């Protein structure tokens, strides 16, 4: 099964992607995690991406498309995968379509996790304190949210028009939300 999970920063995409990866035994592909490990490794991609990540801005589409193209061609993705944090812009979504088409893959479902905005800010501030993420401070969070609504939310229409968008309520206990996701995938 080939899936993607979207939703505003703090909605719980990463947490749910890990749960779905455990349940369905498909690869978990988080572009945020890949970029953070490139930053830690001080690679060329990492140094470039950090300039954007530290300000809550989106890294350039071509970097992301390159990373994902390389990642989904690996053997652990042949049984399926869940994309977490990608695509985030229309060019990325179109790039994903092309790359999947070129290797004979079909996207089964785009899961959109929803939750109200105040809840999100609280969750992100808490995560910033616990995980020490440099992009989880209030100013950067506000910027990441703004960018989500401006650049990523329009993708909901893109996937709705393809008939593969499923909206799932992201409020509640982690296992309850995982069950809701698994139910819409049936
Ligand atoms: P995340 O862990 O998904 O919240 O991503 C953390 C940061 O990595 C984002 O705020 C962006 O700066 C960068 N990033 C991750 N995925 C993408 C993407 N698909 N497009 C552009 N930038 C991204």
mmCIF file with all atom_site columns, C-alpha atoms and ligand atoms in Angstrom:
data_model
loop_
_atom_site.group_PDB
_atom_site.id
_atom_site.type_symbol
_atom_site.label_atom_id
_atom_site.label_alt_id
_atom_site.label_comp_id
_atom_site.label_asym_id
_atom_site.label_entity_id
_atom_site.label_seq_id
_atom_site.pdbx_PDB_ins_code
_atom_site.Cartn_x
_atom_site.Cartn_y
_atom_site.Cartn_z
_atom_site.occupancy
_atom_site.B_iso_or_equiv
_atom_site.pdbx_formal_charge
_atom_site.auth_seq_id
_atom_site.auth_comp_id
_atom_site.auth_asym_id
_atom_site.auth_atom_id
_atom_site.pdbx_PDB_model_num
ATOM   1   C CA  . UNK A 1 1   ? 0.000   0.000  0.000   1.00 0.00 ? 1   UNK A CA  1
ATOM   2   C CA  . UNK A 1 2   ? 1.289   3.456  -0.903  1.00 0.00 ? 2   UNK A CA  1
ATOM   3   C CA  . UNK A 1 3   ? 0.072   6.273  1.281   1.00 0.00 ? 3   UNK A CA  1
ATOM   4   C CA  . UNK A 1 4   ? 0.785   9.794  2.272   1.00 0.00 ? 4   UNK A CA  1
ATOM   5   C CA  . UNK A 1 5   ? -0.186  11.579 5.448   1.00 0.00 ? 5   UNK A CA  1
ATOM   6   C CA  . UNK A 1 6   ? -0.701  15.324 5.602   1.00 0.00 ? 6   UNK A CA  1
ATOM   7   C CA  . UNK A 1 7   ? -1.830  17.901 8.091   1.00 0.00 ? 7   UNK A CA  1
ATOM   8   C CA  . UNK A 1 8   ? -0.583  21.071 9.790   1.00 0.00 ? 8   UNK A CA  1
ATOM   9   C CA  . UNK A 1 9   ? 2.585   21.034 11.933  1.00 0.00 ? 9   UNK A CA  1
ATOM   10  C CA  . UNK A 1 10  ? 1.869   19.380 15.291  1.00 0.00 ? 10  UNK A CA  1
ATOM   11  C CA  . UNK A 1 11  ? -1.162  17.391 14.129  1.00 0.00 ? 11  UNK A CA  1
ATOM   12  C CA  . UNK A 1 12  ? 0.610   14.110 14.858  1.00 0.00 ? 12  UNK A CA  1
ATOM   13  C CA  . UNK A 1 13  ? 1.595   13.021 11.342  1.00 0.00 ? 13  UNK A CA  1
ATOM   14  C CA  . UNK A 1 14  ? 4.943   11.584 12.423  1.00 0.00 ? 14  UNK A CA  1
ATOM   15  C CA  . UNK A 1 15  ? 3.460   9.689  15.383  1.00 0.00 ? 15  UNK A CA  1
ATOM   16  C CA  . UNK A 1 16  ? 0.674   8.218  13.269  1.00 0.00 ? 16  UNK A CA  1
ATOM   17  C CA  . UNK A 1 17  ? 3.015   7.385  10.383  1.00 0.00 ? 17  UNK A CA  1
ATOM   18  C CA  . UNK A 1 18  ? 5.104   5.278  12.802  1.00 0.00 ? 18  UNK A CA  1
ATOM   19  C CA  . UNK A 1 19  ? 1.955   3.496  14.065  1.00 0.00 ? 19  UNK A CA  1
ATOM   20  C CA  . UNK A 1 20  ? 0.791   2.794  10.499  1.00 0.00 ? 20  UNK A CA  1
ATOM   21  C CA  . UNK A 1 21  ? 4.274   1.599  9.587   1.00 0.00 ? 21  UNK A CA  1
ATOM   22  C CA  . UNK A 1 22  ? 4.135   -0.879 12.519  1.00 0.00 ? 22  UNK A CA  1
ATOM   23  C CA  . UNK A 1 23  ? 0.635   -2.083 11.645  1.00 0.00 ? 23  UNK A CA  1
ATOM   24  C CA  . UNK A 1 24  ? 1.012   -2.421 7.892   1.00 0.00 ? 24  UNK A CA  1
ATOM   25  C CA  . UNK A 1 25  ? 4.745   -3.203 7.725   1.00 0.00 ? 25  UNK A CA  1
ATOM   26  C CA  . UNK A 1 26  ? 5.388   -0.575 5.075   1.00 0.00 ? 26  UNK A CA  1
ATOM   27  C CA  . UNK A 1 27  ? 8.336   1.801  4.977   1.00 0.00 ? 27  UNK A CA  1
ATOM   28  C CA  . UNK A 1 28  ? 8.042   5.139  6.792   1.00 0.00 ? 28  UNK A CA  1
ATOM   29  C CA  . UNK A 1 29  ? 9.488   8.003  4.834   1.00 0.00 ? 29  UNK A CA  1
ATOM   30  C CA  . UNK A 1 30  ? 9.670   11.271 6.753   1.00 0.00 ? 30  UNK A CA  1
ATOM   31  C CA  . UNK A 1 31  ? 11.302  14.073 4.779   1.00 0.00 ? 31  UNK A CA  1
ATOM   32  C CA  . UNK A 1 32  ? 11.723  16.107 8.006   1.00 0.00 ? 32  UNK A CA  1
ATOM   33  C CA  . UNK A 1 33  ? 13.682  13.223 9.567   1.00 0.00 ? 33  UNK A CA  1
ATOM   34  C CA  . UNK A 1 34  ? 15.766  12.679 6.451   1.00 0.00 ? 34  UNK A CA  1
ATOM   35  C CA  . UNK A 1 35  ? 16.610  16.396 6.368   1.00 0.00 ? 35  UNK A CA  1
ATOM   36  C CA  . UNK A 1 36  ? 17.431  16.476 10.100  1.00 0.00 ? 36  UNK A CA  1
ATOM   37  C CA  . UNK A 1 37  ? 19.852  13.572 9.652   1.00 0.00 ? 37  UNK A CA  1
ATOM   38  C CA  . UNK A 1 38  ? 21.457  15.385 6.696   1.00 0.00 ? 38  UNK A CA  1
ATOM   39  C CA  . UNK A 1 39  ? 21.818  18.465 8.933   1.00 0.00 ? 39  UNK A CA  1
ATOM   40  C CA  . UNK A 1 40  ? 23.441  16.341 11.676  1.00 0.00 ? 40  UNK A CA  1
ATOM   41  C CA  . UNK A 1 41  ? 25.790  14.800 9.112   1.00 0.00 ? 41  UNK A CA  1
ATOM   42  C CA  . UNK A 1 42  ? 26.669  18.321 7.910   1.00 0.00 ? 42  UNK A CA  1
ATOM   43  C CA  . UNK A 1 43  ? 26.195  17.165 4.296   1.00 0.00 ? 43  UNK A CA  1
ATOM   44  C CA  . UNK A 1 44  ? 25.780  19.641 1.432   1.00 0.00 ? 44  UNK A CA  1
ATOM   45  C CA  . UNK A 1 45  ? 22.017  18.958 1.379   1.00 0.00 ? 45  UNK A CA  1
ATOM   46  C CA  . UNK A 1 46  ? 21.893  19.351 5.176   1.00 0.00 ? 46  UNK A CA  1
ATOM   47  C CA  . UNK A 1 47  ? 23.745  22.658 5.199   1.00 0.00 ? 47  UNK A CA  1
ATOM   48  C CA  . UNK A 1 48  ? 21.475  23.992 2.484   1.00 0.00 ? 48  UNK A CA  1
ATOM   49  C CA  . UNK A 1 49  ? 18.254  22.705 4.126   1.00 0.00 ? 49  UNK A CA  1
ATOM   50  C CA  . UNK A 1 50  ? 19.187  24.135 7.549   1.00 0.00 ? 50  UNK A CA  1
ATOM   51  C CA  . UNK A 1 51  ? 18.992  27.653 6.119   1.00 0.00 ? 51  UNK A CA  1
ATOM   52  C CA  . UNK A 1 52  ? 15.278  27.049 5.555   1.00 0.00 ? 52  UNK A CA  1
ATOM   53  C CA  . UNK A 1 53  ? 14.426  24.702 8.447   1.00 0.00 ? 53  UNK A CA  1
ATOM   54  C CA  . UNK A 1 54  ? 15.688  27.042 11.179  1.00 0.00 ? 54  UNK A CA  1
ATOM   55  C CA  . UNK A 1 55  ? 13.213  29.679 10.013  1.00 0.00 ? 55  UNK A CA  1
ATOM   56  C CA  . UNK A 1 56  ? 10.315  27.284 9.489   1.00 0.00 ? 56  UNK A CA  1
ATOM   57  C CA  . UNK A 1 57  ? 10.494  27.800 5.733   1.00 0.00 ? 57  UNK A CA  1
ATOM   58  C CA  . UNK A 1 58  ? 10.194  25.077 3.127   1.00 0.00 ? 58  UNK A CA  1
ATOM   59  C CA  . UNK A 1 59  ? 13.390  23.710 1.633   1.00 0.00 ? 59  UNK A CA  1
ATOM   60  C CA  . UNK A 1 60  ? 13.534  23.934 -2.202  1.00 0.00 ? 60  UNK A CA  1
ATOM   61  C CA  . UNK A 1 61  ? 11.297  21.531 -4.135  1.00 0.00 ? 61  UNK A CA  1
ATOM   62  C CA  . UNK A 1 62  ? 14.151  20.089 -6.216  1.00 0.00 ? 62  UNK A CA  1
ATOM   63  C CA  . UNK A 1 63  ? 16.035  18.935 -3.082  1.00 0.00 ? 63  UNK A CA  1
ATOM   64  C CA  . UNK A 1 64  ? 12.927  17.217 -1.755  1.00 0.00 ? 64  UNK A CA  1
ATOM   65  C CA  . UNK A 1 65  ? 12.049  15.562 -5.039  1.00 0.00 ? 65  UNK A CA  1
ATOM   66  C CA  . UNK A 1 66  ? 15.624  14.276 -5.332  1.00 0.00 ? 66  UNK A CA  1
ATOM   67  C CA  . UNK A 1 67  ? 15.590  12.859 -1.781  1.00 0.00 ? 67  UNK A CA  1
ATOM   68  C CA  . UNK A 1 68  ? 12.221  11.125 -2.226  1.00 0.00 ? 68  UNK A CA  1
ATOM   69  C CA  . UNK A 1 69  ? 13.055  9.749  -5.695  1.00 0.00 ? 69  UNK A CA  1
ATOM   70  C CA  . UNK A 1 70  ? 16.158  8.106  -4.270  1.00 0.00 ? 70  UNK A CA  1
ATOM   71  C CA  . UNK A 1 71  ? 14.368  6.828  -1.175  1.00 0.00 ? 71  UNK A CA  1
ATOM   72  C CA  . UNK A 1 72  ? 11.345  5.199  -2.840  1.00 0.00 ? 72  UNK A CA  1
ATOM   73  C CA  . UNK A 1 73  ? 13.547  3.285  -5.259  1.00 0.00 ? 73  UNK A CA  1
ATOM   74  C CA  . UNK A 1 74  ? 15.107  1.368  -2.323  1.00 0.00 ? 74  UNK A CA  1
ATOM   75  C CA  . UNK A 1 75  ? 14.112  -2.264 -1.758  1.00 0.00 ? 75  UNK A CA  1
ATOM   76  C CA  . UNK A 1 76  ? 12.290  -1.671 1.557   1.00 0.00 ? 76  UNK A CA  1
ATOM   77  C CA  . UNK A 1 77  ? 9.789   0.519  -0.327  1.00 0.00 ? 77  UNK A CA  1
ATOM   78  C CA  . UNK A 1 78  ? 8.764   -2.159 -2.808  1.00 0.00 ? 78  UNK A CA  1
ATOM   79  C CA  . UNK A 1 79  ? 5.992   -3.467 -0.494  1.00 0.00 ? 79  UNK A CA  1
ATOM   80  C CA  . UNK A 1 80  ? 4.678   0.004  0.106   1.00 0.00 ? 80  UNK A CA  1
ATOM   81  C CA  . UNK A 1 81  ? 5.378   3.148  2.059   1.00 0.00 ? 81  UNK A CA  1
ATOM   82  C CA  . UNK A 1 82  ? 3.853   6.017  3.937   1.00 0.00 ? 82  UNK A CA  1
ATOM   83  C CA  . UNK A 1 83  ? 5.113   9.466  2.982   1.00 0.00 ? 83  UNK A CA  1
ATOM   84  C CA  . UNK A 1 84  ? 5.161   11.818 5.959   1.00 0.00 ? 84  UNK A CA  1
ATOM   85  C CA  . UNK A 1 85  ? 5.765   15.536 5.351   1.00 0.00 ? 85  UNK A CA  1
ATOM   86  C CA  . UNK A 1 86  ? 5.952   15.184 1.564   1.00 0.00 ? 86  UNK A CA  1
ATOM   87  C CA  . UNK A 1 87  ? 4.577   16.580 -0.695  1.00 0.00 ? 87  UNK A CA  1
ATOM   88  C CA  . UNK A 1 88  ? 4.145   20.051 0.793   1.00 0.00 ? 88  UNK A CA  1
ATOM   89  C CA  . UNK A 1 89  ? 3.732   22.116 -2.391  1.00 0.00 ? 89  UNK A CA  1
ATOM   90  C CA  . UNK A 1 90  ? 1.936   21.645 -5.695  1.00 0.00 ? 90  UNK A CA  1
ATOM   91  C CA  . UNK A 1 91  ? 5.223   21.218 -7.656  1.00 0.00 ? 91  UNK A CA  1
ATOM   92  C CA  . UNK A 1 92  ? 6.224   18.494 -5.158  1.00 0.00 ? 92  UNK A CA  1
ATOM   93  C CA  . UNK A 1 93  ? 2.841   16.764 -5.580  1.00 0.00 ? 93  UNK A CA  1
ATOM   94  C CA  . UNK A 1 94  ? 3.177   16.871 -9.359  1.00 0.00 ? 94  UNK A CA  1
ATOM   95  C CA  . UNK A 1 95  ? 6.810   15.689 -9.086  1.00 0.00 ? 95  UNK A CA  1
ATOM   96  C CA  . UNK A 1 96  ? 5.637   12.796 -6.909  1.00 0.00 ? 96  UNK A CA  1
ATOM   97  C CA  . UNK A 1 97  ? 2.973   11.848 -9.461  1.00 0.00 ? 97  UNK A CA  1
ATOM   98  C CA  . UNK A 1 98  ? 5.557   11.759 -12.229 1.00 0.00 ? 98  UNK A CA  1
ATOM   99  C CA  . UNK A 1 99  ? 8.134   9.826  -10.257 1.00 0.00 ? 99  UNK A CA  1
ATOM   100 C CA  . UNK A 1 100 ? 5.586   7.245  -9.046  1.00 0.00 ? 100 UNK A CA  1
ATOM   101 C CA  . UNK A 1 101 ? 4.167   6.864  -12.527 1.00 0.00 ? 101 UNK A CA  1
ATOM   102 C CA  . UNK A 1 102 ? 7.643   6.320  -13.994 1.00 0.00 ? 102 UNK A CA  1
ATOM   103 C CA  . UNK A 1 103 ? 8.257   3.346  -11.661 1.00 0.00 ? 103 UNK A CA  1
ATOM   104 C CA  . UNK A 1 104 ? 4.737   1.918  -11.966 1.00 0.00 ? 104 UNK A CA  1
ATOM   105 C CA  . UNK A 1 105 ? 3.545   2.910  -8.470  1.00 0.00 ? 105 UNK A CA  1
ATOM   106 C CA  . UNK A 1 106 ? 0.018   4.130  -7.646  1.00 0.00 ? 106 UNK A CA  1
ATOM   107 C CA  . UNK A 1 107 ? -0.879  6.252  -4.639  1.00 0.00 ? 107 UNK A CA  1
ATOM   108 C CA  . UNK A 1 108 ? -3.697  4.468  -2.785  1.00 0.00 ? 108 UNK A CA  1
ATOM   109 C CA  . UNK A 1 109 ? -4.679  7.131  -0.314  1.00 0.00 ? 109 UNK A CA  1
ATOM   110 C CA  . UNK A 1 110 ? -3.856  10.634 0.949   1.00 0.00 ? 110 UNK A CA  1
ATOM   111 C CA  . UNK A 1 111 ? -4.739  10.844 4.645   1.00 0.00 ? 111 UNK A CA  1
ATOM   112 C CA  . UNK A 1 112 ? -5.471  14.321 5.961   1.00 0.00 ? 112 UNK A CA  1
ATOM   113 C CA  . UNK A 1 113 ? -5.259  14.601 9.757   1.00 0.00 ? 113 UNK A CA  1
ATOM   114 C CA  . UNK A 1 114 ? -7.328  17.464 11.154  1.00 0.00 ? 114 UNK A CA  1
ATOM   115 C CA  . UNK A 1 115 ? -7.267  19.255 14.530  1.00 0.00 ? 115 UNK A CA  1
ATOM   116 C CA  . UNK A 1 116 ? -8.006  22.792 15.742  1.00 0.00 ? 116 UNK A CA  1
ATOM   117 C CA  . UNK A 1 117 ? -5.292  25.480 15.597  1.00 0.00 ? 117 UNK A CA  1
ATOM   118 C CA  . UNK A 1 118 ? -5.029  26.277 19.367  1.00 0.00 ? 118 UNK A CA  1
ATOM   119 C CA  . UNK A 1 119 ? -4.488  22.636 20.208  1.00 0.00 ? 119 UNK A CA  1
ATOM   120 C CA  . UNK A 1 120 ? -1.690  22.579 17.630  1.00 0.00 ? 120 UNK A CA  1
ATOM   121 C CA  . UNK A 1 121 ? 0.254   25.471 19.122  1.00 0.00 ? 121 UNK A CA  1
ATOM   122 C CA  . UNK A 1 122 ? 0.156   23.861 22.601  1.00 0.00 ? 122 UNK A CA  1
ATOM   123 C CA  . UNK A 1 123 ? 1.330   20.522 21.246  1.00 0.00 ? 123 UNK A CA  1
ATOM   124 C CA  . UNK A 1 124 ? 4.204   22.074 19.314  1.00 0.00 ? 124 UNK A CA  1
ATOM   125 C CA  . UNK A 1 125 ? 5.482   24.190 22.199  1.00 0.00 ? 125 UNK A CA  1
ATOM   126 C CA  . UNK A 1 126 ? 5.432   21.051 24.381  1.00 0.00 ? 126 UNK A CA  1
ATOM   127 C CA  . UNK A 1 127 ? 7.261   19.014 21.717  1.00 0.00 ? 127 UNK A CA  1
ATOM   128 C CA  . UNK A 1 128 ? 9.870   21.768 21.328  1.00 0.00 ? 128 UNK A CA  1
ATOM   129 C CA  . UNK A 1 129 ? 10.643  21.561 25.060  1.00 0.00 ? 129 UNK A CA  1
ATOM   130 C CA  . UNK A 1 130 ? 10.719  17.744 25.125  1.00 0.00 ? 130 UNK A CA  1
ATOM   131 C CA  . UNK A 1 131 ? 12.578  16.992 21.905  1.00 0.00 ? 131 UNK A CA  1
ATOM   132 C CA  . UNK A 1 132 ? 14.760  20.078 21.725  1.00 0.00 ? 132 UNK A CA  1
ATOM   133 C CA  . UNK A 1 133 ? 13.814  20.752 18.094  1.00 0.00 ? 133 UNK A CA  1
ATOM   134 C CA  . UNK A 1 134 ? 15.203  24.133 17.125  1.00 0.00 ? 134 UNK A CA  1
ATOM   135 C CA  . UNK A 1 135 ? 12.183  24.770 14.843  1.00 0.00 ? 135 UNK A CA  1
ATOM   136 C CA  . UNK A 1 136 ? 9.614   24.233 17.635  1.00 0.00 ? 136 UNK A CA  1
ATOM   137 C CA  . UNK A 1 137 ? 9.678   27.733 19.182  1.00 0.00 ? 137 UNK A CA  1
ATOM   138 C CA  . UNK A 1 138 ? 6.584   29.996 18.974  1.00 0.00 ? 138 UNK A CA  1
ATOM   139 C CA  . UNK A 1 139 ? 7.804   32.324 16.161  1.00 0.00 ? 139 UNK A CA  1
ATOM   140 C CA  . UNK A 1 140 ? 9.029   29.526 13.933  1.00 0.00 ? 140 UNK A CA  1
ATOM   141 C CA  . UNK A 1 141 ? 5.907   27.464 14.713  1.00 0.00 ? 141 UNK A CA  1
ATOM   142 C CA  . UNK A 1 142 ? 3.665   30.340 13.595  1.00 0.00 ? 142 UNK A CA  1
ATOM   143 C CA  . UNK A 1 143 ? 5.655   30.607 10.393  1.00 0.00 ? 143 UNK A CA  1
ATOM   144 C CA  . UNK A 1 144 ? 5.437   26.862 9.741   1.00 0.00 ? 144 UNK A CA  1
ATOM   145 C CA  . UNK A 1 145 ? 1.681   26.975 10.297  1.00 0.00 ? 145 UNK A CA  1
ATOM   146 C CA  . UNK A 1 146 ? 1.253   29.963 7.982   1.00 0.00 ? 146 UNK A CA  1
ATOM   147 C CA  . UNK A 1 147 ? 3.233   28.166 5.282   1.00 0.00 ? 147 UNK A CA  1
ATOM   148 C CA  . UNK A 1 148 ? 1.118   25.063 5.763   1.00 0.00 ? 148 UNK A CA  1
ATOM   149 C CA  . UNK A 1 149 ? -2.136  26.940 5.187   1.00 0.00 ? 149 UNK A CA  1
ATOM   150 C CA  . UNK A 1 150 ? -0.732  28.885 2.237   1.00 0.00 ? 150 UNK A CA  1
ATOM   151 C CA  . UNK A 1 151 ? 1.272   26.262 0.388   1.00 0.00 ? 151 UNK A CA  1
ATOM   152 C CA  . UNK A 1 152 ? 0.347   22.786 1.604   1.00 0.00 ? 152 UNK A CA  1
ATOM   153 C CA  . UNK A 1 153 ? -3.392  22.994 2.343   1.00 0.00 ? 153 UNK A CA  1
ATOM   154 C CA  . UNK A 1 154 ? -4.185  23.532 -1.389  1.00 0.00 ? 154 UNK A CA  1
ATOM   155 C CA  . UNK A 1 155 ? -2.948  19.964 -1.924  1.00 0.00 ? 155 UNK A CA  1
ATOM   156 C CA  . UNK A 1 156 ? -6.102  18.770 -0.175  1.00 0.00 ? 156 UNK A CA  1
ATOM   157 C CA  . UNK A 1 157 ? -8.055  19.824 -3.279  1.00 0.00 ? 157 UNK A CA  1
ATOM   158 C CA  . UNK A 1 158 ? -5.460  18.205 -5.523  1.00 0.00 ? 158 UNK A CA  1
ATOM   159 C CA  . UNK A 1 159 ? -5.939  14.810 -3.828  1.00 0.00 ? 159 UNK A CA  1
ATOM   160 C CA  . UNK A 1 160 ? -9.672  15.302 -3.383  1.00 0.00 ? 160 UNK A CA  1
ATOM   161 C CA  . UNK A 1 161 ? -9.982  15.773 -7.138  1.00 0.00 ? 161 UNK A CA  1
ATOM   162 C CA  . UNK A 1 162 ? -8.088  12.519 -7.658  1.00 0.00 ? 162 UNK A CA  1
ATOM   163 C CA  . UNK A 1 163 ? -10.655 10.819 -5.391  1.00 0.00 ? 163 UNK A CA  1
ATOM   164 C CA  . UNK A 1 164 ? -8.078  9.489  -2.901  1.00 0.00 ? 164 UNK A CA  1
ATOM   165 C CA  . UNK A 1 165 ? -8.337  12.034 -0.051  1.00 0.00 ? 165 UNK A CA  1
ATOM   166 C CA  . UNK A 1 166 ? -9.525  10.690 3.338   1.00 0.00 ? 166 UNK A CA  1
ATOM   167 C CA  . UNK A 1 167 ? -9.974  13.123 6.232   1.00 0.00 ? 167 UNK A CA  1
ATOM   168 C CA  . UNK A 1 168 ? -9.369  11.738 9.711   1.00 0.00 ? 168 UNK A CA  1
ATOM   169 C CA  . UNK A 1 169 ? -10.011 13.507 13.035  1.00 0.00 ? 169 UNK A CA  1
ATOM   170 C CA  . UNK A 1 170 ? -6.584  13.881 14.705  1.00 0.00 ? 170 UNK A CA  1
ATOM   171 C CA  . UNK A 1 171 ? -7.939  14.652 18.172  1.00 0.00 ? 171 UNK A CA  1
ATOM   172 C CA  . UNK A 1 172 ? -7.929  11.860 20.766  1.00 0.00 ? 172 UNK A CA  1
ATOM   173 C CA  . UNK A 1 173 ? -5.664  9.124  22.057  1.00 0.00 ? 173 UNK A CA  1
ATOM   174 C CA  . UNK A 1 174 ? -2.919  7.897  19.711  1.00 0.00 ? 174 UNK A CA  1
ATOM   175 C CA  . UNK A 1 175 ? -4.312  4.318  19.287  1.00 0.00 ? 175 UNK A CA  1
ATOM   176 C CA  . UNK A 1 176 ? -7.818  5.683  18.628  1.00 0.00 ? 176 UNK A CA  1
ATOM   177 C CA  . UNK A 1 177 ? -6.521  7.876  15.820  1.00 0.00 ? 177 UNK A CA  1
ATOM   178 C CA  . UNK A 1 178 ? -4.502  4.970  14.374  1.00 0.00 ? 178 UNK A CA  1
ATOM   179 C CA  . UNK A 1 179 ? -7.690  2.877  14.348  1.00 0.00 ? 179 UNK A CA  1
ATOM   180 C CA  . UNK A 1 180 ? -9.573  5.662  12.541  1.00 0.00 ? 180 UNK A CA  1
ATOM   181 C CA  . UNK A 1 181 ? -6.850  5.722  9.892   1.00 0.00 ? 181 UNK A CA  1
ATOM   182 C CA  . UNK A 1 182 ? -6.831  1.934  9.480   1.00 0.00 ? 182 UNK A CA  1
ATOM   183 C CA  . UNK A 1 183 ? -10.636 2.012  9.156   1.00 0.00 ? 183 UNK A CA  1
ATOM   184 C CA  . UNK A 1 184 ? -10.572 4.504  6.281   1.00 0.00 ? 184 UNK A CA  1
ATOM   185 C CA  . UNK A 1 185 ? -7.940  2.370  4.526   1.00 0.00 ? 185 UNK A CA  1
ATOM   186 C CA  . UNK A 1 186 ? -10.190 -0.732 4.543   1.00 0.00 ? 186 UNK A CA  1
HETATM 187 P P1  . LIG B 2 .   ? 8.764   18.138 9.583   1.00 0.00 ? 1   LIG B P1  1
HETATM 188 O O1  . LIG B 2 .   ? 9.570   17.254 10.500  1.00 0.00 ? 1   LIG B O1  1
HETATM 189 O O2  . LIG B 2 .   ? 7.990   17.337 8.578   1.00 0.00 ? 1   LIG B O2  1
HETATM 190 O O3  . LIG B 2 .   ? 7.914   19.125 10.331  1.00 0.00 ? 1   LIG B O3  1
HETATM 191 O O4  . LIG B 2 .   ? 9.819   19.014 8.734   1.00 0.00 ? 1   LIG B O4  1
HETATM 192 C C1  . LIG B 2 .   ? 10.719  19.902 9.384   1.00 0.00 ? 1   LIG B C1  1
HETATM 193 C C2  . LIG B 2 .   ? 11.231  20.930 8.385   1.00 0.00 ? 1   LIG B C2  1
HETATM 194 O O5  . LIG B 2 .   ? 11.920  20.272 7.300   1.00 0.00 ? 1   LIG B O5  1
HETATM 195 C C3  . LIG B 2 .   ? 10.146  21.750 7.691   1.00 0.00 ? 1   LIG B C3  1
HETATM 196 O O6  . LIG B 2 .   ? 9.725   22.870 8.472   1.00 0.00 ? 1   LIG B O6  1
HETATM 197 C C4  . LIG B 2 .   ? 10.885  22.193 6.415   1.00 0.00 ? 1   LIG B C4  1
HETATM 198 O O7  . LIG B 2 .   ? 11.806  23.235 6.679   1.00 0.00 ? 1   LIG B O7  1
HETATM 199 C C5  . LIG B 2 .   ? 11.680  20.939 6.069   1.00 0.00 ? 1   LIG B C5  1
HETATM 200 N N1  . LIG B 2 .   ? 10.886  20.031 5.208   1.00 0.00 ? 1   LIG B N1  1
HETATM 201 C C6  . LIG B 2 .   ? 10.439  18.772 5.513   1.00 0.00 ? 1   LIG B C6  1
HETATM 202 N N2  . LIG B 2 .   ? 9.714   18.250 4.503   1.00 0.00 ? 1   LIG B N2  1
HETATM 203 C C7  . LIG B 2 .   ? 9.708   19.203 3.530   1.00 0.00 ? 1   LIG B C7  1
HETATM 204 C C8  . LIG B 2 .   ? 9.102   19.290 2.240   1.00 0.00 ? 1   LIG B C8  1
HETATM 205 N N3  . LIG B 2 .   ? 8.359   18.277 1.746   1.00 0.00 ? 1   LIG B N3  1
HETATM 206 N N4  . LIG B 2 .   ? 9.316   20.425 1.528   1.00 0.00 ? 1   LIG B N4  1
HETATM 207 C C9  . LIG B 2 .   ? 10.074  21.438 1.987   1.00 0.00 ? 1   LIG B C9  1
HETATM 208 N N5  . LIG B 2 .   ? 10.641  21.438 3.208   1.00 0.00 ? 1   LIG B N5  1
HETATM 209 C C10 . LIG B 2 .   ? 10.463  20.329 3.975   1.00 0.00 ? 1   LIG B C10 1
#
